[in-house]
Structures are given as C-alpha cells and as structure tokens.
XYZ file of C-alpha atoms in Angstrom:
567
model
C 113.519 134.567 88.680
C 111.554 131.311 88.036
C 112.029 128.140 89.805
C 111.800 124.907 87.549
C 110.293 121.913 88.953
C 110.307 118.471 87.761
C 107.436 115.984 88.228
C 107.965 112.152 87.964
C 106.049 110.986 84.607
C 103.164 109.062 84.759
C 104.686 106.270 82.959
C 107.854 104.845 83.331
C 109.049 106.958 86.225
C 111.496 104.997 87.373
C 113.307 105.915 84.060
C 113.765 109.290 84.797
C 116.985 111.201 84.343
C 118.572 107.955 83.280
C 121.919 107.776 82.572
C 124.262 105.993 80.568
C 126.138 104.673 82.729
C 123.698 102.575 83.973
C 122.710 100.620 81.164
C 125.633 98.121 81.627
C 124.793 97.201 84.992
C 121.297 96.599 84.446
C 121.499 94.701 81.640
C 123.857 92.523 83.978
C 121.090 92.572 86.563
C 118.562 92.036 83.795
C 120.427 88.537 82.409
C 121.050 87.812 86.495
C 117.273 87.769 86.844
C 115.989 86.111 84.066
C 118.442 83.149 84.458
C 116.730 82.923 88.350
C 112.751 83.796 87.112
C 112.698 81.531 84.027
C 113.076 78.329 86.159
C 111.173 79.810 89.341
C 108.405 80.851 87.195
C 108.544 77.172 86.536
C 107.806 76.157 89.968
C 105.747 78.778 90.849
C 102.763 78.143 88.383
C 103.577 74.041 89.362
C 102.514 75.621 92.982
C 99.597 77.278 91.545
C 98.343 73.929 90.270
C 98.589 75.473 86.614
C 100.845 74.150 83.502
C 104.471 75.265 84.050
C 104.443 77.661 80.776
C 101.706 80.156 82.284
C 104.327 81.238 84.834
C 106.847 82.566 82.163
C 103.279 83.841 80.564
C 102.727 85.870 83.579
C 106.389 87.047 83.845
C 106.496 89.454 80.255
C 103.435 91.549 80.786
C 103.848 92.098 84.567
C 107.723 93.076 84.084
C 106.620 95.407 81.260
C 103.436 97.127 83.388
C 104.981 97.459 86.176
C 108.319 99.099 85.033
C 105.397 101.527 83.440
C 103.528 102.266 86.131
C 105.432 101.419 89.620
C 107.330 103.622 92.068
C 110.265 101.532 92.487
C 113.678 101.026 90.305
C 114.681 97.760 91.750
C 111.147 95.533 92.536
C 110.755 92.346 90.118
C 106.965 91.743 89.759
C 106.389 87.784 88.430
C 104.820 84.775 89.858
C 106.038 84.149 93.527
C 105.468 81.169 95.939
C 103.117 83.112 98.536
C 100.776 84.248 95.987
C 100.627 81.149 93.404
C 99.848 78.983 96.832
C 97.352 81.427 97.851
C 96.250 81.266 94.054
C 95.937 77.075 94.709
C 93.649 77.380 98.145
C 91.286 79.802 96.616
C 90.643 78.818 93.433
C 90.137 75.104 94.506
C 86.786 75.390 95.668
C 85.441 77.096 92.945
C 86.990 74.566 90.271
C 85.418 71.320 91.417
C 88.595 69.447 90.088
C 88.041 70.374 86.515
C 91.520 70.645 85.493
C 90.830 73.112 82.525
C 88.427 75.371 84.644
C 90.943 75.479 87.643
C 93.360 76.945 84.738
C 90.758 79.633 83.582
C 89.509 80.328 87.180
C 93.619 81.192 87.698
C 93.936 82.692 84.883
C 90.620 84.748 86.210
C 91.790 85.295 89.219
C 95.036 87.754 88.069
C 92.583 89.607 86.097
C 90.002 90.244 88.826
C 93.197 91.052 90.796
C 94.404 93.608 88.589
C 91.112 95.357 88.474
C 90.975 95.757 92.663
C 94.768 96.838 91.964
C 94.094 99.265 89.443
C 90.979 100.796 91.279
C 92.995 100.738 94.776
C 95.414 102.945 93.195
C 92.872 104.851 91.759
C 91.309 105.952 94.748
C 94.900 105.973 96.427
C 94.225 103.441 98.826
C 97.972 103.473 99.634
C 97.821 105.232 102.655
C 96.705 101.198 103.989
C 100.200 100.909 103.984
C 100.740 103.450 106.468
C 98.916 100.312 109.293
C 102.023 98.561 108.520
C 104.211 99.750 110.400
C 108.304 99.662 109.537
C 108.926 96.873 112.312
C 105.701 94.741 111.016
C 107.174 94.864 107.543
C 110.696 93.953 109.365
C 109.209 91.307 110.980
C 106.881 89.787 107.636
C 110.262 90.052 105.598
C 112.173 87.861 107.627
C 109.444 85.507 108.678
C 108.759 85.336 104.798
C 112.607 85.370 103.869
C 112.877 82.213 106.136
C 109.743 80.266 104.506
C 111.086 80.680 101.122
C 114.894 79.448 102.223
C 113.260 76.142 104.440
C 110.964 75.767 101.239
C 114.331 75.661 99.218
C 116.345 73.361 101.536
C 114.713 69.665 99.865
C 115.329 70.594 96.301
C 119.162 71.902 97.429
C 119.421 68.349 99.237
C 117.509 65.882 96.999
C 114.701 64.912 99.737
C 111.136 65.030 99.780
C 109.497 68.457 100.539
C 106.988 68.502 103.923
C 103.819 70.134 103.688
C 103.019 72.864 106.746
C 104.533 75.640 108.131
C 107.749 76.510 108.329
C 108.277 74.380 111.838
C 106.673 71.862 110.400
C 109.016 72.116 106.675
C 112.078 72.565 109.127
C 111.151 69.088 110.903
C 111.043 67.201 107.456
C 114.054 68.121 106.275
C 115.361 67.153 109.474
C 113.937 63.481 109.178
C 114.854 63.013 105.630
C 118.483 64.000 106.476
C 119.535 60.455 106.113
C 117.743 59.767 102.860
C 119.496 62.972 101.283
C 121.335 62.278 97.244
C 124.945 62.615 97.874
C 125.573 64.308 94.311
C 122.215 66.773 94.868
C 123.878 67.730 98.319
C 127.218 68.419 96.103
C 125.924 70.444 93.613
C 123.499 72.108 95.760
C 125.834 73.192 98.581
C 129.108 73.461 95.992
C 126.551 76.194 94.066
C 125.510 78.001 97.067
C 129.099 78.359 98.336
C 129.968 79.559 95.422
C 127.046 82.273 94.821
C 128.338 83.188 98.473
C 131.566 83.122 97.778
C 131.352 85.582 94.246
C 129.084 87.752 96.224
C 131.341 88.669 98.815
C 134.591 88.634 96.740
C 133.821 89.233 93.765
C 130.732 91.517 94.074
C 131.149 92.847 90.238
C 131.037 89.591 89.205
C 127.248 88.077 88.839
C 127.556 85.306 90.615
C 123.943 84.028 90.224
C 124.252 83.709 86.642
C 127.636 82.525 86.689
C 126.476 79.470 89.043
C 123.248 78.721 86.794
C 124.994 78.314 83.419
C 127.806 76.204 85.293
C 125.142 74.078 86.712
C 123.477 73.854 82.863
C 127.084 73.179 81.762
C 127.991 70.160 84.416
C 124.486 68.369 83.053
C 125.284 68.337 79.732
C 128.800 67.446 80.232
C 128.338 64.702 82.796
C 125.229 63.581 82.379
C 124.092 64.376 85.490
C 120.709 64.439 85.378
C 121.190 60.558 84.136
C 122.570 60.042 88.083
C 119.834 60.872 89.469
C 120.030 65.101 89.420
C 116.597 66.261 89.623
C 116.068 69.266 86.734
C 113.662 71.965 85.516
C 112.540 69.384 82.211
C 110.294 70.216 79.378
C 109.186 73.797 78.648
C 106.713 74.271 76.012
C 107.598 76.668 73.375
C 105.553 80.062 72.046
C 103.909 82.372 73.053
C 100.249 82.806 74.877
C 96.624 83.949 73.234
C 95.827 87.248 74.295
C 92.287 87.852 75.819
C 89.966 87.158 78.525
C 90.233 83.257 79.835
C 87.656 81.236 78.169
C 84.888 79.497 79.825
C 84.182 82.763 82.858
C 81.310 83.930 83.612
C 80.245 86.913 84.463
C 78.810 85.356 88.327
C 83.142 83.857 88.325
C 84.558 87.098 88.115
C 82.275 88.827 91.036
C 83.158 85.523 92.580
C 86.556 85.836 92.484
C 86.695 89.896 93.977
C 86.766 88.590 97.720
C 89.763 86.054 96.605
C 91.208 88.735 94.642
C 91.447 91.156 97.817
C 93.421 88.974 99.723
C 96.167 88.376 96.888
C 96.408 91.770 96.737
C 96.793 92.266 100.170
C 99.824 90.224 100.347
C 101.462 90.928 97.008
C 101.301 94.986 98.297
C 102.918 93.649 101.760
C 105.634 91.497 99.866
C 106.243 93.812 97.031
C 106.521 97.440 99.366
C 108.777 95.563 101.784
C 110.789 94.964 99.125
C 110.539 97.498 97.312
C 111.125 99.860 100.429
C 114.306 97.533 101.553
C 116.046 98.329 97.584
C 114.599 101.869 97.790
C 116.109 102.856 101.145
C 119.449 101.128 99.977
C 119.844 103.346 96.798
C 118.558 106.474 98.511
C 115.086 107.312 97.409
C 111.434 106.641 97.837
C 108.347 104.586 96.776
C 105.289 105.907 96.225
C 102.443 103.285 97.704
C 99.861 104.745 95.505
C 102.081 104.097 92.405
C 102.691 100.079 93.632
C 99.001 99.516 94.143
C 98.928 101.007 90.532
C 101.886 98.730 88.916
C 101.030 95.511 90.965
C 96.764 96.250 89.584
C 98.776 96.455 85.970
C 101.262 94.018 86.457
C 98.097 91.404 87.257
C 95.868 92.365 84.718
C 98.174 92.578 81.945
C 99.317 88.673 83.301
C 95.620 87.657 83.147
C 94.923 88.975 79.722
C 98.124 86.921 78.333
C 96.735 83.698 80.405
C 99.292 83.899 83.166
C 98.733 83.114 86.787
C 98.871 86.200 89.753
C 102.144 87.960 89.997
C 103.304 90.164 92.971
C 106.320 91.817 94.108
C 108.775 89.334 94.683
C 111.118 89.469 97.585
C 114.023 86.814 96.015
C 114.222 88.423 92.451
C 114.328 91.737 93.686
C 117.381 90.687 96.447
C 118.884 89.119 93.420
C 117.893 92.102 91.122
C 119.491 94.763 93.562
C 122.864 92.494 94.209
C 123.694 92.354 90.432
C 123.628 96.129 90.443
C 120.470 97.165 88.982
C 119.566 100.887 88.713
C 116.283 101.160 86.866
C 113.542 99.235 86.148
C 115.676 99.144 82.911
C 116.825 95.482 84.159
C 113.048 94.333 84.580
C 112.446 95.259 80.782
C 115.484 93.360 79.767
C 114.203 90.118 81.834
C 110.606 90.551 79.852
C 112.744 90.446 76.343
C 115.283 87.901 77.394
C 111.807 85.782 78.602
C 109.938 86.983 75.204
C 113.234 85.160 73.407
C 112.945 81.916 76.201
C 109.421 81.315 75.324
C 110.156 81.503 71.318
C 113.699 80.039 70.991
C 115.248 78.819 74.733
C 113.450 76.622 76.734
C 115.667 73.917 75.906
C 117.943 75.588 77.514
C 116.546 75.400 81.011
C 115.171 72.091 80.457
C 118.791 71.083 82.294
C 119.364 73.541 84.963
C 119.517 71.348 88.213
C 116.978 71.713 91.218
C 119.456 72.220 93.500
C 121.236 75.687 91.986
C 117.990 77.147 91.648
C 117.779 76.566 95.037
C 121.218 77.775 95.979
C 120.765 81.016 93.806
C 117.400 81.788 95.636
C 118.519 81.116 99.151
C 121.712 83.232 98.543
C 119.416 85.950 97.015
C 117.128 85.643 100.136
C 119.504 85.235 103.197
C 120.649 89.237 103.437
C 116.568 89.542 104.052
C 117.007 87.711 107.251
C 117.399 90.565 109.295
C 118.065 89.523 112.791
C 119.716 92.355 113.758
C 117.497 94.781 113.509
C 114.972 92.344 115.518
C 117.711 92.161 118.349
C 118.283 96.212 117.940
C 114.019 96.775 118.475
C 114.865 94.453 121.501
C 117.622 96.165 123.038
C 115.923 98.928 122.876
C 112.735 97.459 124.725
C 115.088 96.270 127.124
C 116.356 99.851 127.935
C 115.188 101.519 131.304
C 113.199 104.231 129.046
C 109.970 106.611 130.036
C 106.806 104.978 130.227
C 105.493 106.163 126.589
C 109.099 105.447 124.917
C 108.968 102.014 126.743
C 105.595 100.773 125.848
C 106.340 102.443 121.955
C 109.770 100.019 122.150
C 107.503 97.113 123.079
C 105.126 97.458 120.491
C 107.830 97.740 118.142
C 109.412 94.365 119.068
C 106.273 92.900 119.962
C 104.663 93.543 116.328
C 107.908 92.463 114.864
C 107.836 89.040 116.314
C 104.179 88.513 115.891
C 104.211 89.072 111.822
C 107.630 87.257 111.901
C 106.074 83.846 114.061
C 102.393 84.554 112.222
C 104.034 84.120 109.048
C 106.531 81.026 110.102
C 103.237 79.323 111.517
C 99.929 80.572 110.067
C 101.239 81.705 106.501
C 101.597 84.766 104.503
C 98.363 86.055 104.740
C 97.556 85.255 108.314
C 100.954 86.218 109.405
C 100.728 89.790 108.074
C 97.201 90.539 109.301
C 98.618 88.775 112.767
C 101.298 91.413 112.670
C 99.263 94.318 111.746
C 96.585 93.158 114.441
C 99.092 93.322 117.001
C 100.161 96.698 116.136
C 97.340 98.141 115.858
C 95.878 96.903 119.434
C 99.323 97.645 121.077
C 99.059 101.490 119.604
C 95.390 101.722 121.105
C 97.527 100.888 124.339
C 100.033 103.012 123.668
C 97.527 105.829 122.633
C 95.493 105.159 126.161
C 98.589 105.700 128.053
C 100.415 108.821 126.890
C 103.389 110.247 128.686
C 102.690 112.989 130.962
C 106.025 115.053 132.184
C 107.008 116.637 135.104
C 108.974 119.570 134.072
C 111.332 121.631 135.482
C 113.124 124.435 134.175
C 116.589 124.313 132.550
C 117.411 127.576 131.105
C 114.978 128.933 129.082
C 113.623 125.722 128.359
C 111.319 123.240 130.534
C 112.532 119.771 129.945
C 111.056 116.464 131.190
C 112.134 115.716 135.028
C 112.892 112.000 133.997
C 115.582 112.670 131.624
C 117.228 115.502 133.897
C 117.097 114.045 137.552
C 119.350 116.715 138.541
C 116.631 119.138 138.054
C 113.825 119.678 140.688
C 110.272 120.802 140.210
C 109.320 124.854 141.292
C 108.508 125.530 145.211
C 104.808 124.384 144.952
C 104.335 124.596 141.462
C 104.069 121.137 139.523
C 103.942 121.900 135.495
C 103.044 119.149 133.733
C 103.461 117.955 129.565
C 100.889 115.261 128.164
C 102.525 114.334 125.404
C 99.544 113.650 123.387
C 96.264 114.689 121.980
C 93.564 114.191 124.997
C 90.672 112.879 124.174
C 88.437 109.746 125.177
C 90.508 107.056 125.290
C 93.556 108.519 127.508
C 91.307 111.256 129.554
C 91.093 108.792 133.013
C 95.071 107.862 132.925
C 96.255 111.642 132.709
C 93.611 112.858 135.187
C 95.219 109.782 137.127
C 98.549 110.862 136.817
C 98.042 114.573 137.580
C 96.928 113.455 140.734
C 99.142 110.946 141.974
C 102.127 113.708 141.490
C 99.953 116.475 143.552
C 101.954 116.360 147.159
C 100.651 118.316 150.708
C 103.024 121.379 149.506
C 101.709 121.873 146.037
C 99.656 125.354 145.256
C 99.638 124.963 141.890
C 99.214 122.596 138.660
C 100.228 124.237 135.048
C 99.435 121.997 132.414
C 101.609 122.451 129.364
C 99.295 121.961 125.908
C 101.931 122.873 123.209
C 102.618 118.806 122.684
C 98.724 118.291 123.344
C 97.492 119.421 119.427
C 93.858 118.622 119.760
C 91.243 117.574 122.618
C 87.520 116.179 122.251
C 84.980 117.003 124.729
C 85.728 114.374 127.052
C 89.376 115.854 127.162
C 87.674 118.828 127.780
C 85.200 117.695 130.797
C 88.026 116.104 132.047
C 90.120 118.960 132.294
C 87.126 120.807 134.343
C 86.827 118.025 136.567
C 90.399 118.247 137.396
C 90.442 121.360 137.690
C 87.105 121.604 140.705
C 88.658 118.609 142.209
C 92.152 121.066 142.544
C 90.273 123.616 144.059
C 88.556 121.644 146.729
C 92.476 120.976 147.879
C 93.458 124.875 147.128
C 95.314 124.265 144.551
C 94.914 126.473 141.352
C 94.763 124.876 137.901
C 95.765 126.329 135.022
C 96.547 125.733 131.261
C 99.663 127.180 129.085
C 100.041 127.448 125.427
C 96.879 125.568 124.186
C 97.265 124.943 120.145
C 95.697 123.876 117.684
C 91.731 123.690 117.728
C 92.053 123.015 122.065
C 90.924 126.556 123.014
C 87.578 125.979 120.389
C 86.986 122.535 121.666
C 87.016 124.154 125.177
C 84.813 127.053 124.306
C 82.365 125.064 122.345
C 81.822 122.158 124.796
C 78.319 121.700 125.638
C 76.973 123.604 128.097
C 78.479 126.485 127.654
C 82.217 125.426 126.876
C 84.474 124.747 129.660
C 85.973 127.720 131.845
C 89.667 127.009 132.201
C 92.610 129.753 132.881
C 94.256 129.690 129.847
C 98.020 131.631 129.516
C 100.598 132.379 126.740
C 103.239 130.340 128.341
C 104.138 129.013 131.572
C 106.300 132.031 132.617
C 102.578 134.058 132.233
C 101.147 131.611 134.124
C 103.583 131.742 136.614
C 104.010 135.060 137.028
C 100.298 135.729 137.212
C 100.737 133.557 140.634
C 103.213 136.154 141.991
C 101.263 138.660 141.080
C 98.530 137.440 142.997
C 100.728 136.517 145.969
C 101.883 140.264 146.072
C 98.472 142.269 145.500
C-alpha cells in the first residue's frame, strides 16, 4: 500500500487546504487591517522622509508577494516605523538633501533590499535565525512592542513627540503632560477603551475597525478636526509607475547593498517574531527560509512600484491575528481594499483622527508586551538548579533583557545585535562550562547524584557524565572537576560518554592526561559507552591515537574491576 504525501506549494502556501469557512473571518481581518495600514502607511513613509502616498505604494505589492511566497498565514508585510526610520538614517548621507534623489535613493533602497532578500533565501540563509534564540526574540518583541506604544502616546494625547529612545520619548511625554488637548486626550483614551473594551467582550466583534470609522464619523459630524483634532489630511489619488526609480546609478545600487543588509536584518527579526508569536498561537510552523524569500519579494516588488522598504510588521499582524485571520487570505484582501483606497478612497481617511490610530495600534501592540514570560525566564534563574541548568537559565534571562534594554535605548538594530551578542558570548560560557555528573545507580539506571541526594556514589568507584561534547574550549574545567571529586578512598573513575557525542584532539589529550595523572594516585581510569565519532577521534589522535580502556557500559566496566579484584 502507498503512502500519499503532501508538499506545501511553492507559491501561496499558506493557502493550502483552505477552507470555506474561513473566508468570512479573514475578510473581517482583511477590512480590520486595511482600516489600521492605510493611515499608518501614512506615517510611516512621513518617517521615511518620503511623500505620504509611497507608503500605501509599498503596501499592494508587498501584501501580494508575500502572501505568494512566505511561510506564515497571519504576518502583514507593509511599511513599519523601525524600518522607514532606518530607511531615513541611511539614505541621508547618500542624498545630499536633494529632496527628489532622497525619494529615488528610498525607493532604491527596497529594491536593493529585495535582491539580498531574494538571494538570502536562495541560498537558505535562514538557519541565521537559529542565533536568535526564543528568549532574544522575547526580549526584541517587547522592547520593540514598547517603542512603538511610547511612540504612539503624543498623537493619542495631542503633545509634541520627543526625539530619542524610548527613556528619552517616555520623559517628553511626561513634560508635555500639562500642555496635553483636552478633546485629543478624549477621543484618544475614549477609542482605546473602547478597542479594549470590544476586544475582551466582544471578541467577534472587530473592534479596531469599529473604533476607526466611529472616529471618521465624530469628524464629520462635529467638526472636530475644526477644534483643534489633529487628522491623517490629504492623500493623493492613483496609482504608482511601475519600474526601476529614475535617476540610479549603477555605483547607487552597489552603494546601497551594505544599507540594504541591515534593513533586512531587522525586518527578518521583526517579521519571524511575529510571525512565530501568530504561528505558535494557531498551531503550526514558519519556515525561515520561506520569510527571507517573501520579505526579498515583498521589498522588491515595493521598489519596482516606487514604494519605500516594507518588513514584517509586529502591530498589523497583532491586529491581523485578533480579528480572526486564518490565511494570508486577509493580507490579499488589504492589497485590494488599498488598490480601491488609492483609486477611489483617500478622502475617506483624510478625517480619521491621530489619536484612534494611535489607540488602535497600541491596543493591537500591548498583548506583545510579554512580561510574564520575562518574569517566568527569571524565576527560573532564580531556582537553586545544577550548574549547567543554572548558567543556561541565566543566559536565557540575561539575553532577554539585553535585546529588550538594547532596543528601548540603542534602537532596533543595535538592540537586536545587543541581544544576539549577549547570547552568543553567554553560550561560549555556557559551552566552556558543561555539567559533569556524579552518578549513582538507581535501578537499572544511573541518574545524576544532584537531583537524587538520597543516592550515594559506589564503594570507591566515582562514575562520572559530561554532559557535553569535549573538546577545546571545556577540556581544563572537566579535567578540573574530575579531580576535585577524586577523595583518599577512590580506586576508580568511569567516565560515562553516551551524553559526550563528539571530542577533538584536545578532548582527547586531555582524557590521557587524566588518565596518567589517575594512575600516579592508583586509581584506574576508564571510559563507558563512547558514541559517535569519540572512539575515531581517540584512535586517530596524533601520535599514535590515545590508549584509553574503553567498555560497553558501566556495568562492563565495573565488573571488569571485580574481575580483577578476584583473579
């Protein structure tokens, strides 16, 4: 009998074995989104120092290219603030305040983008993702989830924005407190409440859309922009020339690949995290190949229809996931409904008050601030735990905060590589320092002495676990540790290699060294249940390979002992 298997398309994957059912709720979730990314598109390109118009330009083609060629079912790719501001920094220099070759140099910029995208995925460059580690990503989500609410705060109170970090954001508001618009602080906290309020209530309801056409509604009933509401304005209507931006050069575009690599760095980070958050929610998995593939489309397609960089974006996708959406069906609804905007509806936004938009982002963002699981990585740090689970529990935490406090201080950019720089020198640590077990025997099993006190080592016999490869970096600190658990009555040290899958020749030397330095006390050294490639890497070390007893198990080894004893 035949097995059938079934292989994710190439294209539009994410639509696969859709159902019926579904179509209603993401079409809700598709109107939910497009009445938040219409007016944050807005803003975003405004960040990006490019007309407001090339950020619903971006939106179509990256909705439509991604849904084709991502992983995930609930990610919105379109402009976002961490990527247009990057977008702002690094184009500057190049544009020597030409105002129309800033635009093309942006415009550039998502193209070259798209290209490093493209050929990342391509060469499945994904496994990059595998240095980020799940608490880093924690960590850069909420550090990131909190930039974009404090970045939201002056337009949801009517005050003047402050330029900085997010400590430095968080102390403007604070002075400009008493210089806050009465009605902006009405509308903008009346709209949040009540995007709260629908979303834990009434969670069929969407409340994001409900809240921006109620918000369009009060301005053209009352005036309200007249009293001093601040709102979207003008849009400019149709739709953008195709092609590459005019007015690059050749010597612009290689220009722009070192730029280019650092968007992409940190619209992979935004987009996996939250495309991983959504995925693990519904119960399936992205494929980090695939992303770098749909984010490399998503840009280029955005460049070649003059829009700005687009990346994953954290807020949408919250927003995206809360209305209900099931496929990327909902992102393909948001590029029509956007198609429809730029030809027929921009009037229509031209009234949608500041402070909503920022109510319907901050309630879309707030679940992402994930202090819990922070204060769980914690508690579990705090824990009295074995030396290699404890210093694992700190790195954890540690990495956590540092992407967290690199991103609320340095940035997006800086934060992440912060994060991942901790990690990474905190698992060289943790690699340095592996556990090594005492055993003793419970059963038929032999089970670490620290988690069974009430067990007690063999007469004279110390058997010991390194649970670890050993090699270079950690050879010194278990040679250390054998030796500091040797005591006047031991005979004999069995080192247990079934949790020890490979060794390099200093492993190796290391092992003989140990095992002379035994003898000179009379006690015998021997090794149980090497795997893997150790036995080769012992035989072929150089000078001959190193000479170690080597046993089945540590019964054999054991045993052997007796036998000795009683010949």
């Amino acid at each position: 009998m035949s097995t059938r298997h079934t292989h994710t398309p190439l294209l539009f994957g994410s639509l696969a074995g859709y159902q019926r059912a579904w179509l209603r709720p993401d079409i809700i979730a598709g109107l939910t989104v497009w009445a938040v990314l219409v007016p944050e598109a807005l803003a975003y390109a405004t960040i990006a120092g490019v007309p407001p118009v090339v950020g619903l330009y971006a939106a179509v083609p990256a909705l439509v290219l991604y849904a084709a060629a991502g992983s995930s079912r609930h990610l919105v790719v379109g402009p976002m603030s961490a990527t247009a501001a990057l977008s702002a920094a690094l184009i500057a220099p190049f544009a020597g305040g030409d105002d129309s070759r800033f635009v093309a140099l942006s415009v550039g910029l998502a193209v070259v983008t798209g290209l490093v995208g493209l050929l990342a995925g391509f060469v499945r460059l994904g496994f990059i993702a595998s240095f980020i580690s799940e608490p880093v990503l924690k960590g850069f989500i909420v550090g990131l989830a909190l930039t974009i609410i404090i970045g939201q705060v002056p337009k949801l109170l009517g005050v003047e924005k402050g330029e900085g970090n997010f400590f430095v954001q968080a102390a403007a508001v604070v002075r400009e407190l008493g210089s806050a618009d009465g009605l902006t602080v009405f509308v903008g906290l009346l709209s949040l409440a009540l995007v709260l309020a629908v979303k834990r209530w009434l969670p069929l309801v969407p409340g994001s859309l409900l809240v921006v056409l109620l918000g369009i509604t009060a301005v053209a009933l009352f005036g309200l922009d007249d009293r001093g509401i601040d709102i979207v304005g003008h849009i400019d209507a149709g739709l953008p020339s195709v092609g590459l931006p005019e007015g690059m050069r050749a010597e612009d575009y290689l220009d722009l690949i070192g730029p280019a690599i650092g968007v992409l760095l940190i619209g992979f980070a935004e987009g996996l995290g939250a495309a991983k958050t959504y995925a693990a929610k519904a119960g399936y998995t992205v494929n980090a190949n695939r992303e770098l593939t749909g984010l490399g489309a998503a840009n280029l397609g955005s460049g070649l229809c003059s829009g700005m960089v687009v990346n994953g974006s954290l807020s949408k996708t919250a927003v995206n996931g809360g209305a209900g959406a099931k496929t990327q069906v909902s992102g393909l609804t948001v590029a029509v409904l956007t198609v429809l905007t730029l030809l027929f509806l921009t009037g229509l936004f031209e009234k949608l008050p500041e402070a909503t938009l920022a109510a319907v982002v901050i309630a879309a963002v707030v679940e992402l601030v994930d202090f819990a699981s922070l204060a769980a990585l914690y508690r579990v740090w705090t824990k009295r735990l074995g030396s290699i689970y404890g210093v694992a529990a700190r790195a954890d935490f540690a990495a956590a905060i540092a992407a967290m406090f690199g991103v609320l201080l340095f940035d997006t950019l800086p934060g992440l590589i912060i994060g991942i720089a901790v990690s990474m020198l905190l698992l060289l640590y943790r690699v340095s320092k592996p556990h090594v077990a005492e055993l003793a025997k419970s059963g038929s099993r032999w089970v670490d002495i620290a988690s069974h006190p009430e067990l007690h080592p063999s007469d004279g016999v110390i058997v010991v676990r390194v649970e670890a490869g050993l090699f270079f970096a950690n050879a010194d600190h278990v040679r250390d540790r054998i030796d500091d658990l040797v005591t006047d009555s031991t005979s004999m040290i069995i080192l247990d290699a079934e949790t020890s899958p490979f060794i390099d020749v200093s492993g190796a030397q290391m092992l003989e060294q140990l095992r002379d330095s035994l003898a000179r006390k009379n006690i015998v050294f021997r090794v149980a249940r090497d795997v893997g490639q150790f036995g080769d890497v012992l035989a072929g070390t150089p000078g001959g390979g190193v000479k170690l007893d080597v046993y089945q198990s540590v019964a054999e080894a054991m045993a052997d002992r007796n036998d000795r004893r009683s010949s």
